[in-house]
Structures are given as structure tokens and as C-alpha cells.
């Protein structure tokens, strides 16, 4: 009998070693511990022994039963752990990555574009690399014009110039990073006939040293409208709708005479300071007003350049700095914050 118990034990140990699936282990459990299982059969044989022998044999069989039970339990646990490690535990909570959002400048650009789209303006794009003709000459800014100083920078060689290794071609063909979005006016008018209502946002570049209110790259939105009999009153009407939608009903707007080579007459447009409501504070330099854009009636010189008849068509144009509008709306005091990509700043908007 002892030999028989030993044989069954060894057979079990071999089989449990060879089994590698939880189902196989379950089958072993039935084979050894089930109602007709090997160990159960042994227990039934006890009655064939003398009362003196029974206790000893009974203990041997019970020890075997315990050993088999434990071994099956352990094997099941280690198999299910293996399965989890291989597939990953699908019952664990998922990992969440935080959702991003648009940069505050993109939000402002979208908002400006939406307002003008509702007024029937169409969005167009213009090139950031411009030629001198579109950035200056066509906008009535001749070579010797003093306002070029503030714009003149970031020239690059065209493909042909690079190939020949020297500067060639007329000055008007030289390439530069545009210093304003106004060349979009020229590009659209060269291709299309009035009526036009256009809005165009994008990057511009200036030879400005970086400080809290200047950057060598920033964003502008250009808008213009050309048709028969467009008047300064139309400009004022459109801009006053824009200002109220952008900054609120109670914000005041004023036009100050100004000069731009490509508009005549020209104006700078101020809004009443959002912080002090016009009383004067440190944000507006005690003026009560804050400049937000340049505007005017498109000059006849510009219409002539694009082949429009200045006696038949008229139009207005305006250009605004996106950073400035964003700084006003969000009360941000340093333009550099927009470009540093500091998540702690960006995630506030
Ligand atoms: N382009 C001008 C600037 O950058 C702004 C402007 C646009 C003024 C259109 C008048 C008309 O300062």
C-alpha cells in the first residue's frame, strides 16, 4: 500500500509538471481528487486494513491529498499570473493622457475670423516669404521711404540667386520675410475683381529687439473690402461691430488721424481701456485709450498698381496685431509668454 501511495504521488508530480494550462490542471484535480479520483479510491481501500494499520495508512493518504490540493492551487495561481503578464491585465484602470487645446493666439485668430465671416468676409492665406514688390512698392512704399526702416529686414536669396551665388534681378524681386500682412491685399486684387471682402491672418517679421511688448515675429490680421462706393462710414461701421463683438458692448472706439503710404485717409483706431474703462491707469499709460489697429481708405496709387480704376472702385483696409488683442483680452503683460511654450502659461487659456 505504501508503494502504491508513493507511485500515485510520483505520477501526479510528473503530470502536474507537464501540464501548462489552467484547464489541464482542473482535469488533474478531477483525476486525483474527484469522486472517482485516484486519492478517493485509496481512501476507500482503508477499510481493508486492520484497525491497527488504518491510522498510519490514513495519515499517509491524507498527507498526499493535502500535497496534491496545495500543488494544484499553486499551479493555477502561477498560470493565471503568466496569462495576465502576457496579455496585460484588462481589469486595471486605463491610463489617461490630458487633452490639449488651441494656443491662445490661435483662439484669438479664430475668434476674429469668425466675427468677420459673419460679416461676409472670406478667409485667404498669403505667403510669409514675400518679394519686395508686394511687401513695399505695390503698397506705395518706395525704396527711399522712411517707413521702410521699421520694416526692412530678414532678406533671403531666391533660388536663382543662390544658384548663381550672387544677388541678381531687380530690387523688387528680392525676397524677404513679410513685415506686414498688407501684401495680401495686392495678391488678391491682382487675381480677382471686386466686390471683395477679405480677411487674412498670419505671421509677420520686424527688425525689433525683443522686450515685453516687441518680438521679431508676431501675428497680424489684415482685412479689406473693395466695391463700388465703399466709404469711410462703412469702415467705421464694420470696425465698430468688430470691437463690440470682440471686447463687449460698452467699449468705446475712436479714430485718430495717422499716415500709411497705402491708405488715404489713414487712421489709427483706439478702444477705451478695458481695465479702467477710459479713466486712465497704468495699463493704458493714463491715456484711457489703447491702440488696436491701423486702417484707412485704400490709396488710388494701390488700385492703379493692380489694374483697378480708382474712379470706379473704392475700398477700406485695416490691419491689427493679434498678440496685442490677445494681451488686452486675457490681460497678459508680456508678449514673450506667447512664444516660450511654457505649459503652465498656456494651459490657463
Ligand atoms: N500694415 C499696417 C502695419 O503693419 C497696418 C495697416 C493695414 C494699416 C491696413 C492700414 C491698412 O502697421
mmCIF file of C-alpha atoms and ligand atoms in Angstrom:
data_model
loop_
_atom_site.group_PDB
_atom_site.id
_atom_site.type_symbol
_atom_site.label_atom_id
_atom_site.label_comp_id
_atom_site.label_asym_id
_atom_site.label_seq_id
_atom_site.Cartn_x
_atom_site.Cartn_y
_atom_site.Cartn_z
ATOM 1 C CA UNK A 1 0.000 0.000 0.000
ATOM 2 C CA UNK A 2 2.765 2.385 0.851
ATOM 3 C CA UNK A 3 4.354 1.709 -2.518
ATOM 4 C CA UNK A 4 1.034 2.337 -4.216
ATOM 5 C CA UNK A 5 0.699 5.722 -2.486
ATOM 6 C CA UNK A 6 4.240 6.574 -3.469
ATOM 7 C CA UNK A 7 3.573 5.650 -7.119
ATOM 8 C CA UNK A 8 0.458 7.790 -7.283
ATOM 9 C CA UNK A 9 2.360 10.712 -5.756
ATOM 10 C CA UNK A 10 5.157 10.432 -8.301
ATOM 11 C CA UNK A 11 2.709 10.068 -11.169
ATOM 12 C CA UNK A 12 0.874 13.199 -10.016
ATOM 13 C CA UNK A 13 4.087 15.222 -9.653
ATOM 14 C CA UNK A 14 5.128 14.259 -13.183
ATOM 15 C CA UNK A 15 1.770 15.092 -14.655
ATOM 16 C CA UNK A 16 1.399 18.412 -12.875
ATOM 17 C CA UNK A 17 4.852 19.386 -14.152
ATOM 18 C CA UNK A 18 3.872 18.587 -17.728
ATOM 19 C CA UNK A 19 0.582 20.477 -17.599
ATOM 20 C CA UNK A 20 0.718 24.084 -18.744
ATOM 21 C CA UNK A 21 -2.906 25.241 -18.994
ATOM 22 C CA UNK A 22 -5.399 26.050 -16.254
ATOM 23 C CA UNK A 23 -7.847 23.652 -17.924
ATOM 24 C CA UNK A 24 -5.257 20.828 -17.757
ATOM 25 C CA UNK A 25 -4.785 21.468 -14.033
ATOM 26 C CA UNK A 26 -8.549 21.346 -13.495
ATOM 27 C CA UNK A 27 -8.564 17.974 -15.222
ATOM 28 C CA UNK A 28 -5.785 16.727 -12.914
ATOM 29 C CA UNK A 29 -7.815 17.849 -9.926
ATOM 30 C CA UNK A 30 -10.700 15.668 -11.076
ATOM 31 C CA UNK A 31 -8.361 12.787 -11.921
ATOM 32 C CA UNK A 32 -6.832 12.684 -8.424
ATOM 33 C CA UNK A 33 -9.269 14.331 -6.049
ATOM 34 C CA UNK A 34 -12.615 13.819 -7.850
ATOM 35 C CA UNK A 35 -15.310 11.413 -6.704
ATOM 36 C CA UNK A 36 -13.724 8.566 -8.673
ATOM 37 C CA UNK A 37 -10.233 10.016 -8.442
ATOM 38 C CA UNK A 38 -7.021 8.202 -7.510
ATOM 39 C CA UNK A 39 -6.797 9.566 -3.980
ATOM 40 C CA UNK A 40 -10.501 8.947 -3.321
ATOM 41 C CA UNK A 41 -10.009 5.339 -4.415
ATOM 42 C CA UNK A 42 -7.124 4.960 -1.959
ATOM 43 C CA UNK A 43 -9.267 6.268 0.882
ATOM 44 C CA UNK A 44 -11.895 3.657 0.074
ATOM 45 C CA UNK A 45 -9.288 0.942 0.462
ATOM 46 C CA UNK A 46 -8.575 1.822 4.088
ATOM 47 C CA UNK A 47 -11.384 -0.379 5.317
ATOM 48 C CA UNK A 48 -9.491 -3.423 4.006
ATOM 49 C CA UNK A 49 -6.768 -2.923 6.592
ATOM 50 C CA UNK A 50 -6.683 -3.949 10.212
ATOM 51 C CA UNK A 51 -7.703 -1.280 12.707
ATOM 52 C CA UNK A 52 -4.089 -1.061 13.871
ATOM 53 C CA UNK A 53 -2.791 -0.325 10.375
ATOM 54 C CA UNK A 54 -5.602 2.089 9.409
ATOM 55 C CA UNK A 55 -4.327 5.106 11.304
ATOM 56 C CA UNK A 56 -0.899 5.009 9.657
ATOM 57 C CA UNK A 57 -2.197 4.475 6.138
ATOM 58 C CA UNK A 58 -4.942 7.034 6.619
ATOM 59 C CA UNK A 59 -2.352 9.616 7.568
ATOM 60 C CA UNK A 60 -0.226 8.840 4.508
ATOM 61 C CA UNK A 61 -3.217 9.228 2.187
ATOM 62 C CA UNK A 62 -4.347 12.435 3.852
ATOM 63 C CA UNK A 63 -0.839 13.885 3.549
ATOM 64 C CA UNK A 64 -0.884 13.048 -0.149
ATOM 65 C CA UNK A 65 -4.312 14.619 -0.531
ATOM 66 C CA UNK A 66 -3.076 17.820 1.136
ATOM 67 C CA UNK A 67 0.034 17.909 -1.006
ATOM 68 C CA UNK A 68 -1.944 17.443 -4.239
ATOM 69 C CA UNK A 69 -4.520 20.071 -3.239
ATOM 70 C CA UNK A 70 -1.821 22.611 -2.460
ATOM 71 C CA UNK A 71 0.178 21.885 -5.565
ATOM 72 C CA UNK A 72 -2.883 22.259 -7.795
ATOM 73 C CA UNK A 73 -3.742 25.561 -6.116
ATOM 74 C CA UNK A 74 -0.221 26.936 -6.598
ATOM 75 C CA UNK A 75 -0.026 25.824 -10.188
ATOM 76 C CA UNK A 76 -3.364 27.502 -11.024
ATOM 77 C CA UNK A 77 -2.210 30.750 -9.443
ATOM 78 C CA UNK A 78 1.097 30.864 -11.242
ATOM 79 C CA UNK A 79 -0.547 30.035 -14.586
ATOM 80 C CA UNK A 80 -3.127 32.815 -14.283
ATOM 81 C CA UNK A 81 -0.339 35.263 -13.359
ATOM 82 C CA UNK A 82 1.559 34.299 -16.511
ATOM 83 C CA UNK A 83 -1.531 34.907 -18.629
ATOM 84 C CA UNK A 84 -2.016 38.343 -17.076
ATOM 85 C CA UNK A 85 1.591 39.313 -17.659
ATOM 86 C CA UNK A 86 1.452 38.269 -21.273
ATOM 87 C CA UNK A 87 -1.806 39.992 -22.188
ATOM 88 C CA UNK A 88 -1.717 42.805 -19.676
ATOM 89 C CA UNK A 89 -4.376 42.970 -17.061
ATOM 90 C CA UNK A 90 -7.513 44.210 -18.780
ATOM 91 C CA UNK A 91 -9.187 44.825 -15.438
ATOM 92 C CA UNK A 92 -6.688 47.553 -14.427
ATOM 93 C CA UNK A 93 -7.890 51.183 -14.858
ATOM 94 C CA UNK A 94 -6.681 52.767 -18.116
ATOM 95 C CA UNK A 95 -4.001 55.439 -18.373
ATOM 96 C CA UNK A 96 -5.314 58.880 -19.304
ATOM 97 C CA UNK A 97 -3.375 61.450 -21.293
ATOM 98 C CA UNK A 98 -4.545 65.020 -20.875
ATOM 99 C CA UNK A 99 -6.302 66.657 -23.818
ATOM 100 C CA UNK A 100 -4.520 69.605 -25.463
ATOM 101 C CA UNK A 101 -6.167 72.769 -26.742
ATOM 102 C CA UNK A 102 -5.508 75.584 -29.185
ATOM 103 C CA UNK A 103 -2.785 78.134 -28.439
ATOM 104 C CA UNK A 104 -4.291 81.404 -27.120
ATOM 105 C CA UNK A 105 -3.167 83.208 -30.300
ATOM 106 C CA UNK A 106 -4.931 80.616 -32.485
ATOM 107 C CA UNK A 107 -8.046 81.060 -30.366
ATOM 108 C CA UNK A 108 -7.966 84.826 -30.911
ATOM 109 C CA UNK A 109 -7.328 84.439 -34.668
ATOM 110 C CA UNK A 110 -10.286 82.042 -34.914
ATOM 111 C CA UNK A 111 -12.474 84.444 -32.976
ATOM 112 C CA UNK A 112 -11.533 87.409 -35.201
ATOM 113 C CA UNK A 113 -12.086 85.365 -38.351
ATOM 114 C CA UNK A 114 -15.469 84.156 -37.135
ATOM 115 C CA UNK A 115 -16.678 87.693 -36.494
ATOM 116 C CA UNK A 116 -15.669 88.829 -39.986
ATOM 117 C CA UNK A 117 -17.001 85.681 -41.630
ATOM 118 C CA UNK A 118 -20.409 86.545 -40.208
ATOM 119 C CA UNK A 119 -20.000 89.922 -41.945
ATOM 120 C CA UNK A 120 -19.454 88.083 -45.223
ATOM 121 C CA UNK A 121 -15.648 88.331 -45.293
ATOM 122 C CA UNK A 122 -13.743 85.433 -46.883
ATOM 123 C CA UNK A 123 -10.570 83.953 -45.362
ATOM 124 C CA UNK A 124 -7.461 83.804 -47.568
ATOM 125 C CA UNK A 125 -3.822 82.940 -46.899
ATOM 126 C CA UNK A 126 -0.755 84.812 -48.078
ATOM 127 C CA UNK A 127 2.915 83.810 -48.329
ATOM 128 C CA UNK A 128 5.243 84.552 -45.400
ATOM 129 C CA UNK A 129 8.138 84.860 -47.837
ATOM 130 C CA UNK A 130 7.306 87.878 -49.969
ATOM 131 C CA UNK A 131 9.084 89.824 -52.673
ATOM 132 C CA UNK A 132 9.920 93.484 -52.217
ATOM 133 C CA UNK A 133 7.358 94.478 -54.806
ATOM 134 C CA UNK A 134 4.389 93.085 -52.864
ATOM 135 C CA UNK A 135 5.686 93.995 -49.414
ATOM 136 C CA UNK A 136 6.610 97.588 -50.364
ATOM 137 C CA UNK A 137 6.343 99.004 -53.879
ATOM 138 C CA UNK A 138 2.821 97.898 -54.721
ATOM 139 C CA UNK A 139 1.760 99.283 -51.348
ATOM 140 C CA UNK A 140 3.132 102.679 -52.371
ATOM 141 C CA UNK A 141 6.211 102.400 -50.142
ATOM 142 C CA UNK A 142 9.103 103.458 -52.437
ATOM 143 C CA UNK A 143 12.730 102.481 -51.819
ATOM 144 C CA UNK A 144 13.644 105.706 -50.061
ATOM 145 C CA UNK A 145 10.507 105.890 -47.915
ATOM 146 C CA UNK A 146 11.366 106.424 -44.232
ATOM 147 C CA UNK A 147 8.807 103.856 -43.048
ATOM 148 C CA UNK A 148 10.950 101.135 -44.641
ATOM 149 C CA UNK A 149 13.385 101.437 -41.747
ATOM 150 C CA UNK A 150 10.937 99.828 -39.366
ATOM 151 C CA UNK A 151 10.195 97.074 -41.883
ATOM 152 C CA UNK A 152 13.485 96.458 -43.650
ATOM 153 C CA UNK A 153 14.942 93.142 -42.625
ATOM 154 C CA UNK A 154 15.272 89.386 -42.988
ATOM 155 C CA UNK A 155 16.147 89.284 -46.665
ATOM 156 C CA UNK A 156 16.785 85.959 -48.279
ATOM 157 C CA UNK A 157 18.174 84.819 -51.578
ATOM 158 C CA UNK A 158 15.859 83.458 -54.235
ATOM 159 C CA UNK A 159 16.626 80.062 -55.779
ATOM 160 C CA UNK A 160 18.230 81.679 -58.839
ATOM 161 C CA UNK A 161 20.320 83.979 -56.694
ATOM 162 C CA UNK A 162 21.582 81.071 -54.610
ATOM 163 C CA UNK A 163 22.366 79.093 -57.766
ATOM 164 C CA UNK A 164 24.424 81.928 -59.213
ATOM 165 C CA UNK A 165 25.996 82.746 -55.867
ATOM 166 C CA UNK A 166 25.297 86.450 -56.150
ATOM 167 C CA UNK A 167 22.434 88.896 -55.995
ATOM 168 C CA UNK A 168 20.734 89.278 -59.312
ATOM 169 C CA UNK A 169 17.479 90.624 -60.606
ATOM 170 C CA UNK A 170 15.655 93.853 -59.929
ATOM 171 C CA UNK A 171 15.445 95.004 -56.348
ATOM 172 C CA UNK A 172 11.705 94.451 -56.460
ATOM 173 C CA UNK A 173 12.305 90.730 -56.960
ATOM 174 C CA UNK A 174 14.365 90.332 -53.828
ATOM 175 C CA UNK A 175 12.756 88.086 -51.248
ATOM 176 C CA UNK A 176 12.150 88.848 -47.597
ATOM 177 C CA UNK A 177 10.032 87.655 -44.709
ATOM 178 C CA UNK A 178 6.973 89.884 -44.950
ATOM 179 C CA UNK A 179 6.849 92.712 -42.458
ATOM 180 C CA UNK A 180 3.070 93.116 -42.660
ATOM 181 C CA UNK A 181 0.033 91.223 -43.935
ATOM 182 C CA UNK A 182 -0.901 94.121 -46.268
ATOM 183 C CA UNK A 183 0.751 92.463 -49.337
ATOM 184 C CA UNK A 184 -2.206 90.040 -49.219
ATOM 185 C CA UNK A 185 -4.317 92.982 -50.449
ATOM 186 C CA UNK A 186 -2.144 93.163 -53.572
ATOM 187 C CA UNK A 187 -2.047 89.408 -54.143
ATOM 188 C CA UNK A 188 -5.839 89.095 -54.005
ATOM 189 C CA UNK A 189 -6.549 92.180 -56.127
ATOM 190 C CA UNK A 190 -4.053 91.040 -58.789
ATOM 191 C CA UNK A 191 -6.054 87.849 -59.245
ATOM 192 C CA UNK A 192 -9.657 88.863 -58.556
ATOM 193 C CA UNK A 193 -12.107 91.605 -59.415
ATOM 194 C CA UNK A 194 -14.327 93.462 -56.915
ATOM 195 C CA UNK A 195 -16.537 93.084 -54.970
ATOM 196 C CA UNK A 196 -14.090 91.763 -52.356
ATOM 197 C CA UNK A 197 -14.372 91.239 -48.619
ATOM 198 C CA UNK A 198 -11.222 89.535 -47.408
ATOM 199 C CA UNK A 199 -9.711 88.608 -44.051
ATOM 200 C CA UNK A 200 -6.200 87.142 -43.753
ATOM 201 C CA UNK A 201 -4.221 86.164 -40.662
ATOM 202 C CA UNK A 202 -0.591 85.136 -40.372
ATOM 203 C CA UNK A 203 2.965 85.727 -39.196
ATOM 204 C CA UNK A 204 4.935 88.901 -39.889
ATOM 205 C CA UNK A 205 8.570 89.790 -39.130
ATOM 206 C CA UNK A 206 10.200 93.030 -37.946
ATOM 207 C CA UNK A 207 13.723 94.097 -37.005
ATOM 208 C CA UNK A 208 12.562 94.736 -33.435
ATOM 209 C CA UNK A 209 14.588 93.858 -30.365
ATOM 210 C CA UNK A 210 12.606 91.557 -28.105
ATOM 211 C CA UNK A 211 11.090 93.032 -24.952
ATOM 212 C CA UNK A 212 7.783 92.855 -23.085
ATOM 213 C CA UNK A 213 5.869 94.429 -25.972
ATOM 214 C CA UNK A 214 8.037 93.656 -29.044
ATOM 215 C CA UNK A 215 9.026 90.494 -30.860
ATOM 216 C CA UNK A 216 10.791 89.937 -34.175
ATOM 217 C CA UNK A 217 7.916 87.659 -35.200
ATOM 218 C CA UNK A 218 4.281 88.247 -34.397
ATOM 219 C CA UNK A 219 0.852 87.852 -35.987
ATOM 220 C CA UNK A 220 -1.394 90.231 -37.850
ATOM 221 C CA UNK A 221 -4.879 90.083 -39.257
ATOM 222 C CA UNK A 222 -5.473 92.044 -42.435
ATOM 223 C CA UNK A 223 -8.960 92.908 -43.607
ATOM 224 C CA UNK A 224 -10.174 94.820 -46.613
ATOM 225 C CA UNK A 225 -13.246 95.492 -48.670
ATOM 226 C CA UNK A 226 -13.393 96.774 -52.247
ATOM 227 C CA UNK A 227 -16.522 97.579 -54.214
ATOM 228 C CA UNK A 228 -18.219 100.498 -55.910
ATOM 229 C CA UNK A 229 -18.850 103.285 -53.403
ATOM 230 C CA UNK A 230 -17.293 101.805 -50.283
ATOM 231 C CA UNK A 231 -16.929 104.680 -47.833
ATOM 232 C CA UNK A 232 -15.150 105.593 -44.626
ATOM 233 C CA UNK A 233 -18.538 105.181 -42.920
ATOM 234 C CA UNK A 234 -18.515 101.507 -43.991
ATOM 235 C CA UNK A 235 -15.072 101.116 -42.419
ATOM 236 C CA UNK A 236 -16.300 102.656 -39.188
ATOM 237 C CA UNK A 237 -19.458 100.550 -39.189
ATOM 238 C CA UNK A 238 -17.638 97.265 -39.740
ATOM 239 C CA UNK A 239 -14.960 98.050 -37.150
ATOM 240 C CA UNK A 240 -17.459 99.142 -34.523
ATOM 241 C CA UNK A 241 -19.297 95.831 -34.912
ATOM 242 C CA UNK A 242 -15.967 94.033 -34.598
ATOM 243 C CA UNK A 243 -14.917 95.963 -31.476
ATOM 244 C CA UNK A 244 -18.226 95.320 -29.712
ATOM 245 C CA UNK A 245 -18.215 91.606 -30.572
ATOM 246 C CA UNK A 246 -14.585 91.211 -29.544
ATOM 247 C CA UNK A 247 -14.432 93.363 -26.409
ATOM 248 C CA UNK A 248 -18.034 93.912 -25.307
ATOM 249 C CA UNK A 249 -20.963 96.270 -25.868
ATOM 250 C CA UNK A 250 -19.795 99.053 -23.567
ATOM 251 C CA UNK A 251 -16.357 99.509 -25.135
ATOM 252 C CA UNK A 252 -15.791 102.845 -26.887
ATOM 253 C CA UNK A 253 -13.885 103.245 -30.159
ATOM 254 C CA UNK A 254 -12.170 106.287 -31.643
ATOM 255 C CA UNK A 255 -10.306 107.104 -34.859
ATOM 256 C CA UNK A 256 -7.092 109.138 -34.688
ATOM 257 C CA UNK A 257 -5.617 110.615 -37.901
ATOM 258 C CA UNK A 258 -2.479 108.773 -38.951
ATOM 259 C CA UNK A 259 -0.369 108.090 -42.011
ATOM 260 C CA UNK A 260 0.100 104.886 -44.011
ATOM 261 C CA UNK A 261 1.501 105.061 -47.559
ATOM 262 C CA UNK A 262 -1.154 102.671 -48.896
ATOM 263 C CA UNK A 263 -4.265 104.263 -47.410
ATOM 264 C CA UNK A 264 -5.636 107.779 -47.806
ATOM 265 C CA UNK A 265 -7.022 108.999 -45.488
ATOM 266 C CA UNK A 266 -5.487 106.828 -42.750
ATOM 267 C CA UNK A 267 -6.277 106.402 -39.102
ATOM 268 C CA UNK A 268 -5.264 104.525 -36.015
ATOM 269 C CA UNK A 269 -8.122 103.058 -34.066
ATOM 270 C CA UNK A 270 -8.204 103.055 -30.270
ATOM 271 C CA UNK A 271 -10.582 101.406 -27.835
ATOM 272 C CA UNK A 272 -11.348 102.612 -24.338
ATOM 273 C CA UNK A 273 -9.080 100.892 -21.824
ATOM 274 C CA UNK A 274 -10.690 97.626 -20.722
ATOM 275 C CA UNK A 275 -9.253 97.883 -17.209
ATOM 276 C CA UNK A 276 -10.031 101.484 -16.223
ATOM 277 C CA UNK A 277 -12.919 101.990 -18.714
ATOM 278 C CA UNK A 278 -11.295 105.180 -20.015
ATOM 279 C CA UNK A 279 -10.392 106.827 -16.713
ATOM 280 C CA UNK A 280 -6.654 106.267 -17.125
ATOM 281 C CA UNK A 281 -4.487 103.636 -15.448
ATOM 282 C CA UNK A 282 -1.020 102.112 -15.699
ATOM 283 C CA UNK A 283 -2.124 99.638 -18.395
ATOM 284 C CA UNK A 284 -3.086 102.448 -20.802
ATOM 285 C CA UNK A 285 -0.350 104.852 -19.720
ATOM 286 C CA UNK A 286 -3.008 107.064 -18.122
ATOM 287 C CA UNK A 287 -4.491 107.800 -21.539
ATOM 288 C CA UNK A 288 -7.729 105.865 -21.066
ATOM 289 C CA UNK A 289 -7.348 104.620 -24.670
ATOM 290 C CA UNK A 290 -5.449 101.724 -26.209
ATOM 291 C CA UNK A 291 -4.470 101.492 -29.878
ATOM 292 C CA UNK A 292 -5.627 98.284 -31.537
ATOM 293 C CA UNK A 293 -5.250 98.715 -35.280
ATOM 294 C CA UNK A 294 -4.307 100.766 -38.322
ATOM 295 C CA UNK A 295 -6.816 101.460 -41.076
ATOM 296 C CA UNK A 296 -7.811 103.703 -43.930
ATOM 297 C CA UNK A 297 -9.253 104.028 -47.425
ATOM 298 C CA UNK A 298 -7.158 102.111 -49.967
ATOM 299 C CA UNK A 299 -4.985 104.589 -51.890
ATOM 300 C CA UNK A 300 -5.700 105.228 -55.609
ATOM 301 C CA UNK A 301 -1.945 104.517 -56.188
ATOM 302 C CA UNK A 302 -2.558 100.947 -54.924
ATOM 303 C CA UNK A 303 -5.607 100.441 -57.143
ATOM 304 C CA UNK A 304 -3.598 101.606 -60.167
ATOM 305 C CA UNK A 305 -0.880 99.049 -59.422
ATOM 306 C CA UNK A 306 -3.336 96.160 -59.544
ATOM 307 C CA UNK A 307 -5.124 97.489 -62.620
ATOM 308 C CA UNK A 308 -8.303 98.726 -60.931
ATOM 309 C CA UNK A 309 -9.812 102.045 -61.980
ATOM 310 C CA UNK A 310 -9.676 104.336 -58.893
ATOM 311 C CA UNK A 311 -12.565 106.366 -60.290
ATOM 312 C CA UNK A 312 -14.812 103.312 -60.359
ATOM 313 C CA UNK A 313 -13.907 101.385 -57.186
ATOM 314 C CA UNK A 314 -13.145 102.297 -53.614
ATOM 315 C CA UNK A 315 -12.318 100.324 -50.514
ATOM 316 C CA UNK A 316 -11.010 100.262 -47.000
ATOM 317 C CA UNK A 317 -8.285 98.208 -45.347
ATOM 318 C CA UNK A 318 -7.240 97.594 -41.769
ATOM 319 C CA UNK A 319 -4.510 95.630 -40.026
ATOM 320 C CA UNK A 320 -4.249 94.582 -36.394
ATOM 321 C CA UNK A 321 -1.713 92.800 -34.221
ATOM 322 C CA UNK A 322 -3.067 89.535 -32.857
ATOM 323 C CA UNK A 323 -0.750 89.481 -29.817
ATOM 324 C CA UNK A 324 -1.937 92.927 -28.814
ATOM 325 C CA UNK A 325 -5.600 91.879 -28.992
ATOM 326 C CA UNK A 326 -4.835 88.688 -27.042
ATOM 327 C CA UNK A 327 -2.889 90.629 -24.392
ATOM 328 C CA UNK A 328 -5.816 93.005 -23.969
ATOM 329 C CA UNK A 329 -8.429 90.263 -23.796
ATOM 330 C CA UNK A 330 -6.512 87.981 -21.452
ATOM 331 C CA UNK A 331 -4.753 90.782 -19.535
ATOM 332 C CA UNK A 332 -1.270 89.493 -20.369
ATOM 333 C CA UNK A 333 1.588 91.915 -19.775
ATOM 334 C CA UNK A 334 4.484 90.282 -21.658
ATOM 335 C CA UNK A 335 4.378 89.261 -25.345
ATOM 336 C CA UNK A 336 7.229 86.774 -24.827
ATOM 337 C CA UNK A 337 4.919 84.481 -22.866
ATOM 338 C CA UNK A 338 3.179 83.515 -26.122
ATOM 339 C CA UNK A 339 6.339 82.076 -27.608
ATOM 340 C CA UNK A 340 8.058 80.347 -24.701
ATOM 341 C CA UNK A 341 5.858 77.259 -24.807
ATOM 342 C CA UNK A 342 5.579 77.155 -21.040
ATOM 343 C CA UNK A 343 2.721 74.760 -20.345
ATOM 344 C CA UNK A 344 1.956 76.488 -17.042
ATOM 345 C CA UNK A 345 1.150 79.649 -19.005
ATOM 346 C CA UNK A 346 -0.561 78.043 -21.986
ATOM 347 C CA UNK A 347 -2.882 75.781 -20.039
ATOM 348 C CA UNK A 348 -4.613 78.787 -18.491
ATOM 349 C CA UNK A 349 -6.390 79.629 -21.753
HETATM 350 N N1 LIG B 1 0.121 97.184 -42.429
HETATM 351 C C1 LIG B 1 -0.017 98.194 -41.417
HETATM 352 C C2 LIG B 1 1.007 97.904 -40.309
HETATM 353 O O1 LIG B 1 1.560 96.837 -40.259
HETATM 354 C C3 LIG B 1 -1.408 98.201 -40.826
HETATM 355 C C4 LIG B 1 -2.444 98.645 -41.814
HETATM 356 C C5 LIG B 1 -3.116 97.713 -42.599
HETATM 357 C C6 LIG B 1 -2.785 99.978 -41.952
HETATM 358 C C7 LIG B 1 -4.088 98.113 -43.492
HETATM 359 C C8 LIG B 1 -3.731 100.396 -42.828
HETATM 360 C C9 LIG B 1 -4.388 99.471 -43.610
HETATM 361 O O2 LIG B 1 1.272 98.766 -39.485
#
